[in-house]
Short mmCIF file of C-alpha atoms in Angstrom, two decimals:
data_model
loop_
_atom_site.label_atom_id
_atom_site.label_comp_id
_atom_site.label_asym_id
_atom_site.label_seq_id
_atom_site.Cartn_x
_atom_site.Cartn_y
_atom_site.Cartn_z
CA MET T 733 102.25 84.97 120.91
CA THR T 734 101.59 81.63 119.20
CA ARG T 735 102.56 82.64 115.67
CA PRO T 736 106.12 81.85 114.55
CA VAL T 737 108.29 84.95 114.19
CA THR T 738 111.02 85.22 111.58
CA ALA T 739 113.39 88.18 111.39
CA ILE T 740 114.56 88.81 107.84
CA VAL T 741 117.72 90.89 107.42
CA THR T 742 118.42 91.97 103.86
CA GLY T 743 121.48 93.60 102.36
CA PHE T 744 124.76 94.58 104.00
CA THR T 745 126.63 97.47 105.59
CA ARG T 746 130.21 98.60 105.17
CA ASN T 747 130.80 98.94 108.93
CA GLU T 748 131.27 95.76 110.94
CA ASP T 749 130.50 97.40 114.30
CA LEU T 750 127.20 98.74 112.93
CA CYS T 751 126.36 95.29 111.59
CA ARG T 752 126.92 93.71 115.01
CA ARG T 753 124.90 96.43 116.77
CA SER T 754 122.02 95.89 114.35
CA LEU T 755 121.93 92.12 114.74
CA ALA T 756 122.50 92.04 118.52
CA PRO T 757 118.85 92.74 119.53
CA LEU T 758 117.58 90.07 117.13
CA ARG T 759 120.03 87.54 118.50
CA LYS T 760 118.98 88.35 122.08
CA LEU T 761 115.31 87.92 121.21
CA LYS T 762 116.02 84.61 119.52
CA ARG T 763 117.78 83.37 122.63
CA ARG T 764 114.74 84.50 124.66
CA GLY T 765 112.41 82.59 122.34
CA LEU T 766 110.52 85.62 121.00
CA ILE T 767 112.05 85.13 117.55
CA GLN T 768 112.27 81.61 116.12
CA ARG T 769 114.48 82.31 113.10
CA ILE T 770 116.86 85.02 111.88
CA LEU T 771 117.46 84.90 108.15
CA HIS T 772 120.11 87.05 106.51
CA VAL T 773 119.60 87.01 102.75
CA THR T 774 121.79 88.80 100.24
CA TRP T 775 123.45 88.24 96.88
CA GLU T 776 126.03 85.63 95.82
CA ASN T 777 128.31 88.37 94.49
CA PRO T 778 131.88 87.66 95.78
CA ILE T 779 132.43 91.41 96.22
CA LEU T 780 130.17 91.13 99.28
CA ASP T 781 132.03 88.25 100.96
CA ASP T 782 134.00 90.38 103.42
CA LEU T 783 131.01 92.60 104.17
CA VAL T 784 128.70 89.73 105.14
CA ALA T 785 131.34 87.59 106.84
CA PRO T 786 130.51 88.92 110.35
CA ILE T 787 126.87 87.82 109.96
CA ALA T 788 127.85 84.43 108.58
CA GLY T 789 129.76 83.84 111.80
CA MET T 790 126.80 84.48 114.11
CA PRO T 791 125.43 81.15 115.41
CA GLU T 792 121.84 82.42 115.76
CA VAL T 793 121.65 83.58 112.14
CA GLU T 794 120.95 81.55 108.99
CA SER T 795 122.98 83.24 106.26
CA VAL T 796 121.71 82.64 102.72
CA ARG T 797 123.21 83.90 99.46
CA VAL T 798 120.95 84.08 96.40
CA PRO T 799 121.61 84.92 92.73
CA GLU T 800 121.88 88.64 92.09
CA PRO T 801 119.30 89.94 89.57
CA GLN T 802 120.61 91.46 86.38
CA THR T 803 119.55 95.10 86.30
CA VAL T 804 120.09 98.22 84.23
CA GLY T 805 119.28 101.86 84.82
CA THR T 806 119.93 104.45 87.51
CA PRO T 807 120.89 103.44 91.07
CA ASP T 808 117.34 104.16 92.22
CA GLN T 809 115.80 102.11 89.40
CA LYS T 810 118.08 99.20 90.25
CA GLY T 811 117.33 99.71 93.94
CA VAL T 812 113.61 99.03 93.49
CA ILE T 813 114.37 95.72 91.80
CA TYR T 814 117.02 94.74 94.35
CA GLN T 815 114.70 95.45 97.29
CA ILE T 816 111.76 93.55 95.79
CA ARG T 817 113.80 90.53 94.69
CA ASN T 818 115.74 90.33 97.97
CA LEU T 819 112.57 90.37 100.07
CA GLU T 820 110.91 87.92 97.67
CA ALA T 821 113.83 85.49 98.01
CA ALA T 822 113.83 85.79 101.80
CA LEU T 823 110.08 85.22 102.10
CA ALA T 824 110.39 82.07 99.98
CA LEU T 825 112.45 80.59 102.84
CA VAL T 826 109.56 81.00 105.32
CA PRO T 827 106.94 78.26 104.78
CA GLU T 828 104.28 79.53 107.21
CA GLU T 829 101.88 82.03 105.62
CA ASP T 830 100.71 83.14 109.06
CA ALA T 831 104.26 83.76 110.31
CA VAL T 832 105.12 87.20 111.62
CA ILE T 833 107.88 88.73 109.51
CA LEU T 834 110.14 91.39 111.01
CA LYS T 835 112.07 92.82 108.09
CA THR T 836 115.16 94.90 108.79
CA ARG T 837 118.67 95.55 107.49
CA PRO T 838 122.16 95.65 109.01
CA ASP T 839 122.35 99.47 109.05
CA PHE T 840 119.09 99.76 111.03
CA VAL T 841 119.36 99.47 114.83
CA ALA T 842 116.32 98.88 117.07
CA ALA T 843 116.30 98.74 120.86
CA THR T 844 115.79 95.20 122.12
CA GLU T 845 112.82 96.00 124.35
CA PHE T 846 111.14 98.09 121.65
CA LEU T 847 111.17 95.07 119.32
CA ALA T 848 110.15 92.74 122.15
CA ALA T 849 107.07 94.87 122.85
CA LYS T 850 106.12 94.98 119.17
CA ILE T 851 106.39 91.20 118.86
CA ALA T 852 104.59 90.42 122.13
CA GLY T 853 101.79 92.87 121.30
CA PHE T 854 101.55 92.00 117.62
CA GLU T 855 97.99 90.63 117.69
CA THR T 856 96.72 93.88 119.22
CA LEU T 857 99.02 96.43 117.59
CA CYS T 858 98.85 94.88 114.12
CA GLY T 859 95.47 93.16 114.23
CA PRO T 860 92.71 94.23 111.81
CA SER T 861 91.43 97.77 112.37
CA ASP T 862 87.91 98.28 113.71
CA LEU T 863 87.62 101.74 112.12
CA PRO T 864 85.62 100.53 109.07
CA GLU T 865 82.94 99.24 111.47
CA ARG T 866 82.84 102.59 113.25
CA ILE T 867 82.55 104.74 110.10
CA ASP T 868 79.13 104.62 108.45
CA VAL T 869 80.56 104.97 104.95
CA PRO T 870 81.32 102.25 102.38
CA VAL T 871 85.11 102.13 102.05
CA PRO T 872 87.45 99.78 100.19
CA ALA T 873 88.52 96.70 102.09
CA SER T 874 92.15 96.47 103.21
CA PRO T 875 94.34 94.30 100.98
CA PHE T 876 96.00 93.06 104.17
CA LYS T 877 94.84 90.42 106.62
CA GLY T 878 96.24 92.49 109.50
CA ARG T 879 98.22 95.71 109.77
CA ILE T 880 101.90 96.30 109.07
CA TRP T 881 104.11 98.12 111.58
CA LEU T 882 106.12 100.99 110.13
CA PRO T 883 108.45 103.38 111.97
CA TRP T 884 107.12 106.44 110.13
CA ALA T 885 104.83 107.64 107.37
CA ASP T 886 104.32 111.00 105.69
CA SER T 887 101.01 112.87 105.93
CA ASN T 888 101.27 114.94 102.73
CA GLN T 889 103.16 112.59 100.41
CA PRO T 890 101.03 109.44 99.95
CA PHE T 891 102.86 106.15 100.54
CA PHE T 892 106.14 107.80 101.48
CA PHE T 893 106.84 105.25 104.23
CA GLU T 894 109.94 103.89 105.89
CA ASP T 895 110.96 100.68 104.15
CA ALA T 896 114.18 99.86 106.00
CA ALA T 897 112.22 98.07 108.73
CA PHE T 898 108.64 96.86 109.05
CA MET T 899 106.68 93.96 110.52
CA GLY T 900 103.55 92.09 109.50
CA LEU T 901 102.13 88.72 108.54
CA LYS T 902 103.98 86.97 105.75
CA CYS T 903 100.89 87.06 103.54
CA ASP T 904 100.78 90.85 103.95
CA VAL T 905 104.50 91.57 103.75
CA SER T 906 104.66 89.56 100.51
CA ARG T 907 102.51 92.26 98.91
CA LEU T 908 105.48 94.60 99.33
CA ALA T 909 107.52 92.29 97.09
CA ASP T 910 105.13 92.70 94.15
CA ARG T 911 107.06 92.79 90.87
CA ARG T 912 104.47 95.13 89.38
CA ALA T 913 106.33 97.87 91.26
CA GLU T 914 109.26 97.30 88.90
CA THR T 915 107.18 98.52 85.95
CA TRP T 916 106.96 102.14 87.25
CA PRO T 917 110.63 103.19 86.99
CA GLU T 918 110.39 106.40 84.95
CA ALA T 919 110.41 108.76 87.93
CA LEU T 920 113.69 107.27 89.13
CA THR T 921 115.77 108.70 86.27
CA ASP T 922 116.31 111.83 88.42
CA ARG T 923 117.75 111.65 91.94
CA ARG T 924 115.24 114.28 93.14
CA PHE T 925 112.59 111.56 92.88
CA GLY T 926 114.50 108.82 94.68
CA TRP T 927 111.74 108.57 97.27
CA PHE T 928 109.56 107.03 94.56
CA ALA T 929 111.37 103.79 95.44
CA HIS T 930 109.58 103.92 98.81
CA VAL T 931 106.28 105.09 97.38
CA VAL T 932 105.77 102.60 94.57
CA ARG T 933 106.36 99.48 96.71
CA PHE T 934 103.73 100.52 99.24
CA ALA T 935 101.26 101.96 96.71
CA VAL T 936 100.98 98.96 94.38
CA PRO T 937 98.96 96.76 96.80
CA PHE T 938 96.31 99.51 97.03
CA LEU T 939 95.87 100.45 93.37
CA SER T 940 92.98 98.09 92.60
CA ALA T 941 90.93 99.28 95.59
CA TYR T 942 92.10 102.91 95.37
CA PRO T 943 92.56 103.73 91.65
CA ILE T 944 92.75 107.41 92.63
CA PHE T 945 96.47 106.80 93.31
CA ALA T 946 97.35 105.40 89.86
CA ARG T 947 97.70 108.82 88.27
CA TYR T 948 99.60 110.02 91.33
CA LEU T 949 102.28 107.44 90.48
CA ARG T 950 102.26 108.40 86.79
CA GLU T 951 102.67 112.09 87.65
CA PHE T 952 105.35 111.62 90.29
CA ARG T 953 107.73 113.90 88.39
CA LEU T 954 105.59 116.72 89.81
CA PHE T 955 106.66 115.85 93.39
CA PRO T 956 110.40 116.62 93.53
CA ASN T 957 112.32 116.16 96.76
CA ASP T 958 113.20 119.85 96.80
CA LEU T 959 112.58 121.85 99.96
CA GLU T 960 112.10 125.20 98.23
CA VAL T 961 109.72 123.77 95.62
CA ARG T 962 107.63 122.10 98.31
CA ARG T 963 107.44 125.28 100.36
CA ARG T 964 106.35 127.23 97.29
CA VAL T 965 103.80 124.70 96.06
CA LEU T 966 102.06 123.58 99.26
CA PRO T 967 100.09 126.79 100.03
CA SER T 968 98.30 126.49 96.70
CA LEU T 969 97.65 122.77 97.08
CA LEU T 970 96.08 123.27 100.49
CA GLU T 971 93.24 125.08 98.71
CA ASP T 972 92.72 122.32 96.14
CA PRO T 973 89.80 119.88 96.68
CA PHE T 974 91.44 116.99 94.84
CA PHE T 975 94.59 117.32 96.93
CA TRP T 976 92.43 116.79 100.02
CA HIS T 977 90.91 113.68 98.44
CA LEU T 978 94.44 112.25 98.15
CA ILE T 979 95.32 113.29 101.70
CA VAL T 980 92.18 111.89 103.37
CA ALA T 981 92.22 108.67 101.32
CA HIS T 982 95.84 108.14 102.26
CA ALA T 983 95.18 108.93 105.93
CA TRP T 984 92.43 106.30 105.89
CA ILE T 985 94.89 103.75 104.52
CA MET T 986 97.43 104.68 107.20
CA ALA T 987 94.83 104.44 109.96
CA THR T 988 93.36 101.10 108.87
CA CYS T 989 96.23 99.19 107.24
CA PHE T 990 99.32 100.22 109.19
CA HIS T 991 100.55 100.63 112.75
CA VAL T 992 102.93 103.60 112.70
CA ASP T 993 105.29 104.08 115.63
CA CYS T 994 108.82 105.43 115.84
CA GLY T 995 109.13 104.90 119.58
CA ALA T 996 111.06 107.12 121.98
CA PRO T 997 114.25 108.98 121.03
CA ARG T 998 117.15 106.65 120.18
CA GLN T 999 115.02 103.49 120.25
CA LEU T 1000 115.40 103.31 116.47
CA GLU T 1001 118.44 104.42 114.48
CA PHE T 1002 119.10 104.21 110.74
CA TYR T 1003 122.48 104.85 109.11
CA ALA T 1004 121.66 104.84 105.39
CA ASN T 1005 124.36 104.93 102.73
CA THR T 1006 122.76 107.89 100.98
CA PHE T 1007 122.72 109.98 104.16
CA ASN T 1008 126.36 109.09 104.87
CA ALA T 1009 127.76 109.29 101.37
CA ASP T 1010 130.84 111.25 102.48
CA ALA T 1011 131.36 109.54 105.86
CA ASP T 1012 134.34 107.47 106.93
CA TRP T 1013 132.65 104.07 107.03
CA SER T 1014 135.59 102.56 108.87
CA ARG T 1015 134.60 104.55 111.99
CA LEU T 1016 131.09 104.11 113.39
CA GLU T 1017 131.27 107.37 115.32
CA THR T 1018 131.48 109.36 112.08
CA LEU T 1019 128.13 108.07 110.77
CA ARG T 1020 125.01 110.19 111.09
CA VAL T 1021 121.53 108.96 112.02
CA ASN T 1022 118.88 109.58 109.37
CA PRO T 1023 115.96 111.88 110.07
CA PRO T 1024 113.46 111.58 111.66
CA TYR T 1025 115.36 109.26 114.04
CA ASP T 1026 117.80 112.05 114.93
CA ASP T 1027 115.06 114.31 116.34
CA ILE T 1028 111.97 112.25 117.13
CA GLU T 1029 110.34 114.66 119.56
CA ASN T 1030 110.35 117.64 117.18
CA TRP T 1031 108.96 115.52 114.35
CA ARG T 1032 106.28 114.24 116.71
CA LYS T 1033 105.31 117.76 117.82
CA GLY T 1034 104.68 118.71 114.20
CA GLN T 1035 101.89 116.23 113.59
CA VAL T 1036 99.30 117.75 116.03
CA PRO T 1037 96.66 114.98 116.28
CA GLY T 1038 93.15 116.39 116.13
CA ALA T 1039 94.00 118.77 113.28
CA ALA T 1040 94.87 118.19 109.65
CA LEU T 1041 96.57 121.40 108.57
CA PRO T 1042 99.54 121.65 110.96
CA SER T 1043 100.98 118.40 109.66
CA VAL T 1044 99.91 118.58 106.01
CA SER T 1045 101.12 122.18 105.60
CA ARG T 1046 104.71 121.25 106.54
CA ALA T 1047 107.19 120.91 103.68
CA TYR T 1048 107.66 117.33 104.85
CA GLY T 1049 104.72 115.88 106.77
CA ARG T 1050 106.68 113.16 108.50
CA LEU T 1051 104.72 111.32 111.23
CA VAL T 1052 106.12 109.18 114.01
CA ASP T 1053 103.03 107.44 115.43
CA ASP T 1054 99.42 106.48 114.77
CA GLY T 1055 97.91 109.51 116.47
CA TRP T 1056 97.40 111.87 113.54
CA ALA T 1057 95.69 109.60 111.02
CA THR T 1058 93.51 107.85 113.59
CA ALA T 1059 92.37 111.16 115.10
CA LEU T 1060 91.01 112.34 111.72
CA PHE T 1061 88.43 109.55 111.77
CA THR T 1062 87.66 109.40 115.47
CA GLY T 1063 87.42 113.19 115.97
CA PRO T 1064 86.85 115.86 116.84
CA VAL T 1065 89.06 117.51 114.22
CA SER T 1066 89.57 121.25 114.48
CA ASP T 1067 89.91 122.09 110.78
CA LEU T 1068 87.92 119.40 108.93
CA THR T 1069 84.29 118.57 109.65
CA PRO T 1070 83.02 114.99 109.89
CA GLU T 1071 80.97 115.77 106.78
CA ASN T 1072 84.16 116.78 104.90
CA ILE T 1073 85.89 113.55 105.85
CA ARG T 1074 82.94 111.25 105.16
CA GLY T 1075 82.28 113.06 101.88
CA VAL T 1076 85.79 112.32 100.67
CA LEU T 1077 85.51 108.67 101.69
CA ARG T 1078 82.19 108.38 99.84
CA ASN T 1079 83.71 109.98 96.74
CA LEU T 1080 86.34 107.24 96.55
CA SER T 1081 83.63 104.85 95.37
CA LEU T 1082 82.71 107.31 92.59
CA TYR T 1083 86.22 107.65 91.19
CA GLY T 1084 85.85 104.78 88.71
CA ALA T 1085 82.74 106.41 87.27
CA GLY T 1086 84.72 109.55 86.44
CA MET T 1087 82.98 111.74 89.00
CA LEU T 1088 86.29 113.29 90.12
CA THR T 1089 87.92 113.63 86.68
CA GLY T 1090 87.37 117.39 86.43
CA ILE T 1091 88.99 118.29 89.74
CA GLU T 1092 91.70 115.67 89.19
CA ASN T 1093 92.73 117.18 85.85
CA ALA T 1094 92.69 120.66 87.36
CA PHE T 1095 94.86 119.53 90.29
CA TYR T 1096 97.61 117.99 88.17
CA GLN T 1097 97.61 120.91 85.75
CA ARG T 1098 97.88 123.33 88.67
CA LEU T 1099 100.72 121.28 90.11
CA ALA T 1100 102.50 121.18 86.75
CA ASN T 1101 102.22 124.96 86.43
CA LEU T 1102 103.62 125.46 89.93
CA VAL T 1103 106.49 122.98 89.69
CA ASP T 1104 107.53 123.46 86.07
CA PRO T 1105 105.30 125.47 83.72
CA LYS T 1106 107.12 123.96 80.72
CA VAL T 1107 105.97 120.40 81.59
CA PRO T 1108 102.21 119.79 81.08
CA ALA T 1109 100.33 117.24 83.14
CA ALA T 1110 100.03 113.81 81.51
#
């Protein structure tokens, strides 16, 4: 590939062995010439000195400390700001707008050859989608010049994407460091809605072209991360026409703007703080791998490309590759007709004229009644 490739590593981990495991594939690829630069960017806070010292000693890595933003609020509210500002600061160190950015963190471990294949095949895997040319329906243009690689995305929770690692052109990745995402913090006052930190960063670039998702963000308090609530609510939502507008519109975005692939088992591992809150961080063997990385094949079986319902009807519709979303628009699909799918895509252009207001209001009121009858829809 002729484009320059920069790996950006943000943040820190409390386990030195994990840090070295995470950086080792990047260092190998830099020595092989597939990656030109490795930037580790984190805060100037002296509390972090010992935690980032192992990275600072790696000869292949440029270690940069930047001023820490002043934040208030819950850990999740602060987290949105930290993630946006850290990525923003790192991207400012990359002058080439057409550079490929591989963003990761020191508690995320990727197999060397998995990353090598993604980088070598970037122009094909993350090039512009040809689906809009194959679908005879006017659809919004992608806000991205290419596509962004993600390890996973969720079929029934729009924009719930992995944000620990991703790869795309700098001009596209910079849209994930949009400070407008910092103005939607209300949902993050409750830890049940911590996944909003994922959702809002990925949703903001699409709001102008897909205003149907603006109210979804405003009403996020109706989507708690509660297994029993989701199991109770989903059967009713599967019968709701507006819910299917959200699902199909989001699937179109996944299919045309992202390359989703979690690889084979153990090719990707993520040891997040929140999933290891009670672990002994001094011992790597005590840390647990986050789902879906701990059971890739079972998550993959649940998506069932060529059908919508098997994936969407799961409490968590986690996907691990491109197959499901792409199959909806290339068919045949066993439980949605081409007319259903094209009808939804056509209706997206009518949203601004208020043509979907009635079913939208009914959907959010139904959801409010199911989740918490005491809280009306906004």
